[in-house]
PDB file of C-alpha atoms and ligand atoms in Angstrom:
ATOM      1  CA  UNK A   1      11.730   7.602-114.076  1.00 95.00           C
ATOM      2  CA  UNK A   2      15.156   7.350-113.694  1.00 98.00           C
ATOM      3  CA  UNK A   3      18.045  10.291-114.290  1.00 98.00           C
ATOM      4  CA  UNK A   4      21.191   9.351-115.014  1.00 98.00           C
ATOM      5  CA  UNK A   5      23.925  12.180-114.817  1.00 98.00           C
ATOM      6  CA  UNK A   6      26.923  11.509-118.023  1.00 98.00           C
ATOM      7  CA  UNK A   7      28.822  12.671-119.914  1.00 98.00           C
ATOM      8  CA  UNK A   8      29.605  11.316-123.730  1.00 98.00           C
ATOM      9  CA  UNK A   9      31.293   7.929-123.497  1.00 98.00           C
ATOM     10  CA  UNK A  10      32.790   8.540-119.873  1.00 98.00           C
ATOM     11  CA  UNK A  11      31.933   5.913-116.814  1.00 98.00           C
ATOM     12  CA  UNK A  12      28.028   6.635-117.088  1.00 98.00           C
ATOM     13  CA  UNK A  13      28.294   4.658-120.630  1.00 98.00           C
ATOM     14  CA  UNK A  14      27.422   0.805-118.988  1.00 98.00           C
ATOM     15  CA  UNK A  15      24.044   2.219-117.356  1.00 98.00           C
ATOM     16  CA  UNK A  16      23.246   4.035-120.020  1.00 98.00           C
ATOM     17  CA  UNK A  17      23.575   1.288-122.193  1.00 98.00           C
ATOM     18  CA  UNK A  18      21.981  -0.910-119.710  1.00 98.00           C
ATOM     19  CA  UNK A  19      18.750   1.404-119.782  1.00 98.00           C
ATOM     20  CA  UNK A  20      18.689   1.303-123.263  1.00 98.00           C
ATOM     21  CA  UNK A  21      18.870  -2.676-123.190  1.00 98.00           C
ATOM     22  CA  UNK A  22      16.096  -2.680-120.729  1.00 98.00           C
ATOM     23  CA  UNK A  23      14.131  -0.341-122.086  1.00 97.00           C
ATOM     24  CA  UNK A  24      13.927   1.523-119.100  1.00 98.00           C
ATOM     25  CA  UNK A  25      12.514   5.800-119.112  1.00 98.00           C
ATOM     26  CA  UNK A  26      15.406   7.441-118.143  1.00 98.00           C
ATOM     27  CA  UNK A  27      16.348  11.213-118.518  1.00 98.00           C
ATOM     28  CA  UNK A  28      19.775  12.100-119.414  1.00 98.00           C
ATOM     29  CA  UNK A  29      21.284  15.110-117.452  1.00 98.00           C
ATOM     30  CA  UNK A  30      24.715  16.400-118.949  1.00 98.00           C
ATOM     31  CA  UNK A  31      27.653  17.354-116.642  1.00 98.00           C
ATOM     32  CA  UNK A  32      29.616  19.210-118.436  1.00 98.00           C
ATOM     33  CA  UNK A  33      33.295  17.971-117.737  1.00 97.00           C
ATOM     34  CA  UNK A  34      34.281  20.914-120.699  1.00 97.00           C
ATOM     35  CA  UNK A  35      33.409  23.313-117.536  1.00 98.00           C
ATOM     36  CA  UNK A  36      34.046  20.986-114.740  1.00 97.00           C
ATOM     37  CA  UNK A  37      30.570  20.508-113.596  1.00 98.00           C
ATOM     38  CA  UNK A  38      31.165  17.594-111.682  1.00 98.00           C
ATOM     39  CA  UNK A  39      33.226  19.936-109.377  1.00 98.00           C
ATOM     40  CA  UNK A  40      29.839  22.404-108.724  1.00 98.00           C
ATOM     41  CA  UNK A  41      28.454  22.990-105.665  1.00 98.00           C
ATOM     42  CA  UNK A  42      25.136  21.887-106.763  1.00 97.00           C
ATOM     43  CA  UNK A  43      26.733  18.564-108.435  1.00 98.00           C
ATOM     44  CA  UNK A  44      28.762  17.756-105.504  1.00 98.00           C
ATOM     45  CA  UNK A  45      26.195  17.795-103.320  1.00 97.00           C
ATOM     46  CA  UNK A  46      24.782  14.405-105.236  1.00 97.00           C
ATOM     47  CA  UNK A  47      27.965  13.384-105.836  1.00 98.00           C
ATOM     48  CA  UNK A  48      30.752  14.095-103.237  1.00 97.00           C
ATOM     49  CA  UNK A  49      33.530  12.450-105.150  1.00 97.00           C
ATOM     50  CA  UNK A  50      32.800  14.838-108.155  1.00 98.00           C
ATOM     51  CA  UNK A  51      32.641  12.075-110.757  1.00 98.00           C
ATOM     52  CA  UNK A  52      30.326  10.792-113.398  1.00 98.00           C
ATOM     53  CA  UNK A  53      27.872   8.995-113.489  1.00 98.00           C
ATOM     54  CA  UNK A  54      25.719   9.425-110.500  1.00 98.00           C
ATOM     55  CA  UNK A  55      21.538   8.239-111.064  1.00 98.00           C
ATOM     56  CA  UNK A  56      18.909   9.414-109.399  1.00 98.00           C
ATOM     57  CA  UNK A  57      16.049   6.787-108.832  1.00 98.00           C
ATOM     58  CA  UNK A  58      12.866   8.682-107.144  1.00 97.00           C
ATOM     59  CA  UNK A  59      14.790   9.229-103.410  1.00 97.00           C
ATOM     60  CA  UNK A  60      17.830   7.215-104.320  1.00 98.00           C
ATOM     61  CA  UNK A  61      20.680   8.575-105.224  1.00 98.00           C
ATOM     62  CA  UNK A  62      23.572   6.436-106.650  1.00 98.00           C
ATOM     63  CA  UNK A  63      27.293   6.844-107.587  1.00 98.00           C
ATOM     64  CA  UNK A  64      29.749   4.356-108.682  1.00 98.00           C
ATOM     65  CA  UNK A  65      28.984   2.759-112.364  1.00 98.00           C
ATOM     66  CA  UNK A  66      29.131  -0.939-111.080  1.00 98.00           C
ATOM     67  CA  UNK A  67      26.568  -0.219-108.076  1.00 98.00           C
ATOM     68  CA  UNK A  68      24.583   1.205-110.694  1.00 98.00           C
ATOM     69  CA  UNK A  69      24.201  -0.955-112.559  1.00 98.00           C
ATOM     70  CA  UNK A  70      23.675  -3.864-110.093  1.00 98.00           C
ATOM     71  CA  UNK A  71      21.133  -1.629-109.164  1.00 98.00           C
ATOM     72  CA  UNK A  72      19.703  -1.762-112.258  1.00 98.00           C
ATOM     73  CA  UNK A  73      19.658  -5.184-112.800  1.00 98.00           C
ATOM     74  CA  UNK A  74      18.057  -5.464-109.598  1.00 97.00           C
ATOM     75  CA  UNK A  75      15.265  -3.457-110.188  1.00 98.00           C
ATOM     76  CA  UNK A  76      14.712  -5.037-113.539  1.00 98.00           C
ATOM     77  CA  UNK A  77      15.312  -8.878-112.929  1.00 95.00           C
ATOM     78  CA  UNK A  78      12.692 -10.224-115.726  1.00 95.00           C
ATOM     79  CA  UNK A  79      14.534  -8.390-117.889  1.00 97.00           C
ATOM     80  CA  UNK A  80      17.324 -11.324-117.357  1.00 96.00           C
ATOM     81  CA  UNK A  81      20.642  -9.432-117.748  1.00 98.00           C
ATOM     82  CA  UNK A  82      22.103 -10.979-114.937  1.00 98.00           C
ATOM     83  CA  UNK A  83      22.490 -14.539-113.363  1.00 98.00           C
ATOM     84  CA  UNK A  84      19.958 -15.839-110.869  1.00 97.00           C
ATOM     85  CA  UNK A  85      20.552 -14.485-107.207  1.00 96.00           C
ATOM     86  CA  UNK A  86      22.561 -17.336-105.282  1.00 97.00           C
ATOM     87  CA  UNK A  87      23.912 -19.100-107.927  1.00 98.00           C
ATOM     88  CA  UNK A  88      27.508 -20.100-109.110  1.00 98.00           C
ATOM     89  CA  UNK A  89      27.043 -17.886-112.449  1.00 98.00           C
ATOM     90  CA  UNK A  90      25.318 -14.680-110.125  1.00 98.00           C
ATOM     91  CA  UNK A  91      28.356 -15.471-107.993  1.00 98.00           C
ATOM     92  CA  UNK A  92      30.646 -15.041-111.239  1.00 98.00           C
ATOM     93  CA  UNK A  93      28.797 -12.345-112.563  1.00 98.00           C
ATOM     94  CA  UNK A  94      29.589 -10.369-108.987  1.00 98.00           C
ATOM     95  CA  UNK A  95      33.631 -11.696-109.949  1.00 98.00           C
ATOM     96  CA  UNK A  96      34.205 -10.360-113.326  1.00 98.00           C
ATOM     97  CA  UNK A  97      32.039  -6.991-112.709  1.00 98.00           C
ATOM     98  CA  UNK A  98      34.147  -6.448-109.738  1.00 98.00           C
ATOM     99  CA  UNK A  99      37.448  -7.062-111.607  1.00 98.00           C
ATOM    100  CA  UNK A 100      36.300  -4.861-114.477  1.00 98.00           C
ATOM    101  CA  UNK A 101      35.468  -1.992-112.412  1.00 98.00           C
ATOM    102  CA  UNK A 102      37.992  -2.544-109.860  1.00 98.00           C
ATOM    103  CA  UNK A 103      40.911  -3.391-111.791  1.00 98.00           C
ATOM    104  CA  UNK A 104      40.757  -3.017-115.199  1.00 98.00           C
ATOM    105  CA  UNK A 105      39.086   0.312-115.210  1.00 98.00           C
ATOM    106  CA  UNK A 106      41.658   1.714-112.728  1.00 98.00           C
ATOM    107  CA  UNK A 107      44.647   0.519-114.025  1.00 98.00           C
ATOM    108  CA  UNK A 108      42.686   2.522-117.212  1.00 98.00           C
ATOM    109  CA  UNK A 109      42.414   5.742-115.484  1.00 98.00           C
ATOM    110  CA  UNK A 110      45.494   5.331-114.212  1.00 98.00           C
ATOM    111  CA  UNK A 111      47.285   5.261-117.722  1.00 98.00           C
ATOM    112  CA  UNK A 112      44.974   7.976-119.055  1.00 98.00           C
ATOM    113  CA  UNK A 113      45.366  10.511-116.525  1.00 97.00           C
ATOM    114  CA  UNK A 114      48.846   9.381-114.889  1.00 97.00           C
ATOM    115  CA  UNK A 115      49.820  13.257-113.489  1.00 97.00           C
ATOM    116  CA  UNK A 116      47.237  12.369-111.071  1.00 95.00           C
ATOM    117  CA  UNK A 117      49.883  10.296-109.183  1.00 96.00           C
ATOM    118  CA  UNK A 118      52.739  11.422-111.024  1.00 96.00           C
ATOM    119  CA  UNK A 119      52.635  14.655-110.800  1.00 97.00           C
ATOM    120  CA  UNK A 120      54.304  17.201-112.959  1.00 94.00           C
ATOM    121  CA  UNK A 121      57.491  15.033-113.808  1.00 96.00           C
ATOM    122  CA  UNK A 122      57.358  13.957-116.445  1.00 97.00           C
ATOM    123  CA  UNK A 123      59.824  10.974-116.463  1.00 97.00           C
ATOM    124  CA  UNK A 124      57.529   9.947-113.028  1.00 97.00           C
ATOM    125  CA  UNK A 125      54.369  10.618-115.633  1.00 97.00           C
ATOM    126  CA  UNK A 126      56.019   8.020-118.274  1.00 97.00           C
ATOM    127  CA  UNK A 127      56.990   5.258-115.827  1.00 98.00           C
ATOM    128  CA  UNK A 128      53.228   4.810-114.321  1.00 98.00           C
ATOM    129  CA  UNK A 129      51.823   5.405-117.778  1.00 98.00           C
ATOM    130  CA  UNK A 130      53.903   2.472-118.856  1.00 98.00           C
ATOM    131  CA  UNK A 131      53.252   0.382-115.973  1.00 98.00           C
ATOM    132  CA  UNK A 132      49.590   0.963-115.768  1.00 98.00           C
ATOM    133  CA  UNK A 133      49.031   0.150-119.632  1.00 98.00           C
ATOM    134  CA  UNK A 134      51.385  -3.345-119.107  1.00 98.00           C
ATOM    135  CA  UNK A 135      48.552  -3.911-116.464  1.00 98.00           C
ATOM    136  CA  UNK A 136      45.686  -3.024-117.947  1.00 98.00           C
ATOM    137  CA  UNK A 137      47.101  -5.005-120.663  1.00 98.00           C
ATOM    138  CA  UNK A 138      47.213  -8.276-118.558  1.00 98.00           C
ATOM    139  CA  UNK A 139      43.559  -8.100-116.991  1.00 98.00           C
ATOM    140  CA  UNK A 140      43.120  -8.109-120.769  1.00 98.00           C
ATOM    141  CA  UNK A 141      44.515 -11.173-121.037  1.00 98.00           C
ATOM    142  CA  UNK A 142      42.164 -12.828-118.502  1.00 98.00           C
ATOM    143  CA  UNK A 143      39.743 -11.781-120.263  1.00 98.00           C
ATOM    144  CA  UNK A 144      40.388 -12.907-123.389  1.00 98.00           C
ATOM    145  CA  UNK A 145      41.442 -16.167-121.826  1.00 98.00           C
ATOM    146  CA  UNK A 146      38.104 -16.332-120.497  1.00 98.00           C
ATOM    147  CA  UNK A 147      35.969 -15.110-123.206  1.00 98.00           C
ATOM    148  CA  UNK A 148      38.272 -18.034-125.519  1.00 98.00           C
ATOM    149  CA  UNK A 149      36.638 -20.851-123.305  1.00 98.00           C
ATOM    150  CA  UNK A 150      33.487 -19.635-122.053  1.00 98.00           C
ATOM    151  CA  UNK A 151      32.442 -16.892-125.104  1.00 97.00           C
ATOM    152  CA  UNK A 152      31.299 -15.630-127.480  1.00 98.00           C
ATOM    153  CA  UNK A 153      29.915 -13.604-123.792  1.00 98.00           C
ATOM    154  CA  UNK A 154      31.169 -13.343-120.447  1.00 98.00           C
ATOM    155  CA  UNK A 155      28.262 -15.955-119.931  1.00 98.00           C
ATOM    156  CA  UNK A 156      28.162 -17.864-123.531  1.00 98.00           C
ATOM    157  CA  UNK A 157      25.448 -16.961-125.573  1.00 98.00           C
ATOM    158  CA  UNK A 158      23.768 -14.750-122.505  1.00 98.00           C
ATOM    159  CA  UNK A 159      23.739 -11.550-122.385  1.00 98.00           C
ATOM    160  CA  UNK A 160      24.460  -9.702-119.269  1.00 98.00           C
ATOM    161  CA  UNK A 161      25.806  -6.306-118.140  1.00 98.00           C
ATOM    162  CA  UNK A 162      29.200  -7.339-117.733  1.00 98.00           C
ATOM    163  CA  UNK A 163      29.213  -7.514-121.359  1.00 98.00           C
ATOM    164  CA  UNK A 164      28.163  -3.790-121.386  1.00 98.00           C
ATOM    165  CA  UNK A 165      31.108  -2.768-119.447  1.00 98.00           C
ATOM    166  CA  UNK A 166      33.526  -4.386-121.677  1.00 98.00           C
ATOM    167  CA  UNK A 167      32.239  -2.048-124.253  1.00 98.00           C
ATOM    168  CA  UNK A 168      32.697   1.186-122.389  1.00 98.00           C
ATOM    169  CA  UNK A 169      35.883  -0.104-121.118  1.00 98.00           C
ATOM    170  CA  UNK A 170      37.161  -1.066-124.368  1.00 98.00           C
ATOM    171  CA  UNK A 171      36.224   2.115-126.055  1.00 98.00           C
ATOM    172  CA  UNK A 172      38.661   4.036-123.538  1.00 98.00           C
ATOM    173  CA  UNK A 173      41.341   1.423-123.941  1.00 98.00           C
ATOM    174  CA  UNK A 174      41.230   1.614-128.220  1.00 98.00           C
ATOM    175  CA  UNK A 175      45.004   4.065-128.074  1.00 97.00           C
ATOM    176  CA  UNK A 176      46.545   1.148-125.870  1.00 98.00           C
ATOM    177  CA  UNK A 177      49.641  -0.393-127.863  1.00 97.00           C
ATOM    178  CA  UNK A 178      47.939  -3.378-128.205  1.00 98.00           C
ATOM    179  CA  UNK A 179      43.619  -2.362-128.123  1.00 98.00           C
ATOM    180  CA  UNK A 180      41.556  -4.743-126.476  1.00 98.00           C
ATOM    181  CA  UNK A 181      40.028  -5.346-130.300  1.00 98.00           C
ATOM    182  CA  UNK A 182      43.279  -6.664-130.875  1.00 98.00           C
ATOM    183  CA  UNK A 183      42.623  -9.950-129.634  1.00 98.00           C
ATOM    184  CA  UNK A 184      40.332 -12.042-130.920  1.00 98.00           C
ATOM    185  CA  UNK A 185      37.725 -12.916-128.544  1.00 98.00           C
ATOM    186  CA  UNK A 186      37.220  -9.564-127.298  1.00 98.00           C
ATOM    187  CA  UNK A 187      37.014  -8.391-130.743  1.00 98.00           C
ATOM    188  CA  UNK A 188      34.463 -11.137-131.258  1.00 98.00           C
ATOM    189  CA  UNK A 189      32.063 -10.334-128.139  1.00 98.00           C
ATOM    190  CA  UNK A 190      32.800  -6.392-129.265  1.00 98.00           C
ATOM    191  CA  UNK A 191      31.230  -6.963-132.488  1.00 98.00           C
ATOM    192  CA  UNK A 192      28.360  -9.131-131.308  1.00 98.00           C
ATOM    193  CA  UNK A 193      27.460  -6.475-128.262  1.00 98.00           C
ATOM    194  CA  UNK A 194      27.996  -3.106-130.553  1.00 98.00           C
ATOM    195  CA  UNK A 195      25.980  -4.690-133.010  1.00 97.00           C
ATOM    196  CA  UNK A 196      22.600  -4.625-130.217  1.00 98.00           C
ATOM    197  CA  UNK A 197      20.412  -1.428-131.337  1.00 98.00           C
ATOM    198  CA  UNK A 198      20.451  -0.509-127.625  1.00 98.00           C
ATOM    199  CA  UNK A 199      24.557   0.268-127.882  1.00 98.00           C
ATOM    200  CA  UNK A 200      23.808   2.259-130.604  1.00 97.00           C
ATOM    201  CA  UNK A 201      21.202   4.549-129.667  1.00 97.00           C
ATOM    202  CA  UNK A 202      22.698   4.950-125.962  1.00 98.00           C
ATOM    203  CA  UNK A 203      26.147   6.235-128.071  1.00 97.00           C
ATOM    204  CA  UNK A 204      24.416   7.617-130.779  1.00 97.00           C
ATOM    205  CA  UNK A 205      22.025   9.991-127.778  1.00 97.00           C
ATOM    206  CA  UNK A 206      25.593  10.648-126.383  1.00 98.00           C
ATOM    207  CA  UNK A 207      26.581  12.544-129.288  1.00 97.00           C
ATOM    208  CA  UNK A 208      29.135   9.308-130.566  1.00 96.00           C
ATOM    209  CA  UNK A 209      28.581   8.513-134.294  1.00 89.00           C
ATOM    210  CA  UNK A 210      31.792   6.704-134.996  1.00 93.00           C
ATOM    211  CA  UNK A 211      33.125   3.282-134.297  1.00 93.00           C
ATOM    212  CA  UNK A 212      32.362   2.760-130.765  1.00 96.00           C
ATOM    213  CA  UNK A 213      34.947   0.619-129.877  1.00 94.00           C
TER     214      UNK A 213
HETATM  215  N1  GSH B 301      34.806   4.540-109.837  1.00 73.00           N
HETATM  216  C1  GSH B 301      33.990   5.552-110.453  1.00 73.00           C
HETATM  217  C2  GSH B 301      34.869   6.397-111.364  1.00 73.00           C
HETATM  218  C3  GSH B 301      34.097   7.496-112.021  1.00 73.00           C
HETATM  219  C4  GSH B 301      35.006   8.430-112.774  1.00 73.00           C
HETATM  220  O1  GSH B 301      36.217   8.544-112.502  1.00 73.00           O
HETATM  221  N2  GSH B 301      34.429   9.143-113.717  1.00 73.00           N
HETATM  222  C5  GSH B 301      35.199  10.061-114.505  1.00 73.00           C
HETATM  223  C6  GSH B 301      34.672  10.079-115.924  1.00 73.00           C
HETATM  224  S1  GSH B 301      34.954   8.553-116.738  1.00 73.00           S
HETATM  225  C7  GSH B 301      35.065  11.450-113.932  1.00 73.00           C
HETATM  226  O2  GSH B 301      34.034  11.825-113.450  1.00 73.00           O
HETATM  227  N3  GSH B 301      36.144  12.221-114.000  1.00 73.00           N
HETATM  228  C8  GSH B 301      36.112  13.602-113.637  1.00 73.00           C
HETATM  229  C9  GSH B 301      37.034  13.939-112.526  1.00 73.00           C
HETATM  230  O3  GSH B 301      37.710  13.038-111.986  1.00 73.00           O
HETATM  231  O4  GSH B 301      37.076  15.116-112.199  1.00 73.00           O
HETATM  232  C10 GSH B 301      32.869   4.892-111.268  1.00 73.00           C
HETATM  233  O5  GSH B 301      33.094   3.824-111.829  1.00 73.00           O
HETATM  234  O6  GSH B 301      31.768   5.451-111.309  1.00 73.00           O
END
């Protein structure tokens, strides 16, 4: 049985979602960001970095929310929510959860919590706030572009965790200036993915009972 460490909608959202999907036994442990419990001693000592999600998989323990859930793809490849190992699509599937994790959701965290490289000025807060949402705002774009000519999912009509990650991505990003909703094929695959029972229970057992994103 797996045990995934979250906490309501934050970065352990894709695997949860993802163990819904595959209809995986999980256990879900809380980490109580209200009381900075991903800074305890007894956290930090499965998760150095102090951040959520980590899972625990019998001796395995696993940070990071994109190894996670390649992980869990992995362990579940019947269950066909990724690409074929070593071909073109598994190659692209690899490319876009990269870029989501590695770009979009940074640039994210970035404009959400900008003191953490601003510091206290607040004229130094506004400037990477600005810049990070005009970036987030382009990997958008891509996406959308992408989504226009290859949708209604990252991989047409197949379903595959990327598609999960847009959700918990997107769900952060709804206060941009212009939401990722806003255009239409991401509002289309949004729809399509929220719609899946397994998004809804993975939310609704996080506490999250209104429009998810
Ligand atoms: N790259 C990491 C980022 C994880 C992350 O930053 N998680 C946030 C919640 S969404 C967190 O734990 N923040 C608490 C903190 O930084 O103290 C991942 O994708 O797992």
């Amino acid at each position: 049985m797996y045990r995934l460490h979250y906490f309501p909608a934050n970065a352990s959202a894709a695997p949860h979602m993802l163990l819904e999907e595959l209809g995986a036994k999980y256990e879900l442990l809380l980490v109580d960001r209200t009381k900075d419990a991903q800074k305890s001693k007894e956290y930090l000592k499965i998760n150095p970095n102090g951040r959520i999600p980590t899972l625990v998989d019998n001796s395995l323990v696993l940070s990071e929310a994109a190894a996670i859930v390649l992980h869990l793809v992995d362990q579940h490849r019947g269950a066909g929510l990724a690409p074929k190992v070593g071909t073109p699509e598994r190659a692209k599937f690899y490319q876009w959860l990269t870029f989501l994790t590695n770009s979009l959701q940074e640039e994210l965290m970035i404009w959400q919590y900008p003191e953490r490289l601003a510091g206290e000025d607040a004229a130094a807060r506004e400037t990477v706030k600005h810049g990070a949402e005009a970036r987030a705002s382009i990997f958008l774009d891509v996406v959308e572009d992408h989504l226009k000519a290859n949708g209604p999912l990252f991989f047409g009509d197949e379903l595959s965790a990327v598609d999960f990650y847009l959700i918990m991505l997107s769900r952060w990003a709804r206060p941009m200036t212009k939401p990722p909703r806003s255009r239409p094929n991401i509002a289309k695959l949004l729809d399509k993915v929220t719609a899946l029972p397994s998004v809804r229970r993975a939310y609704a057992r996080e506490g999250i009972t209104d429009e998810i994103c």
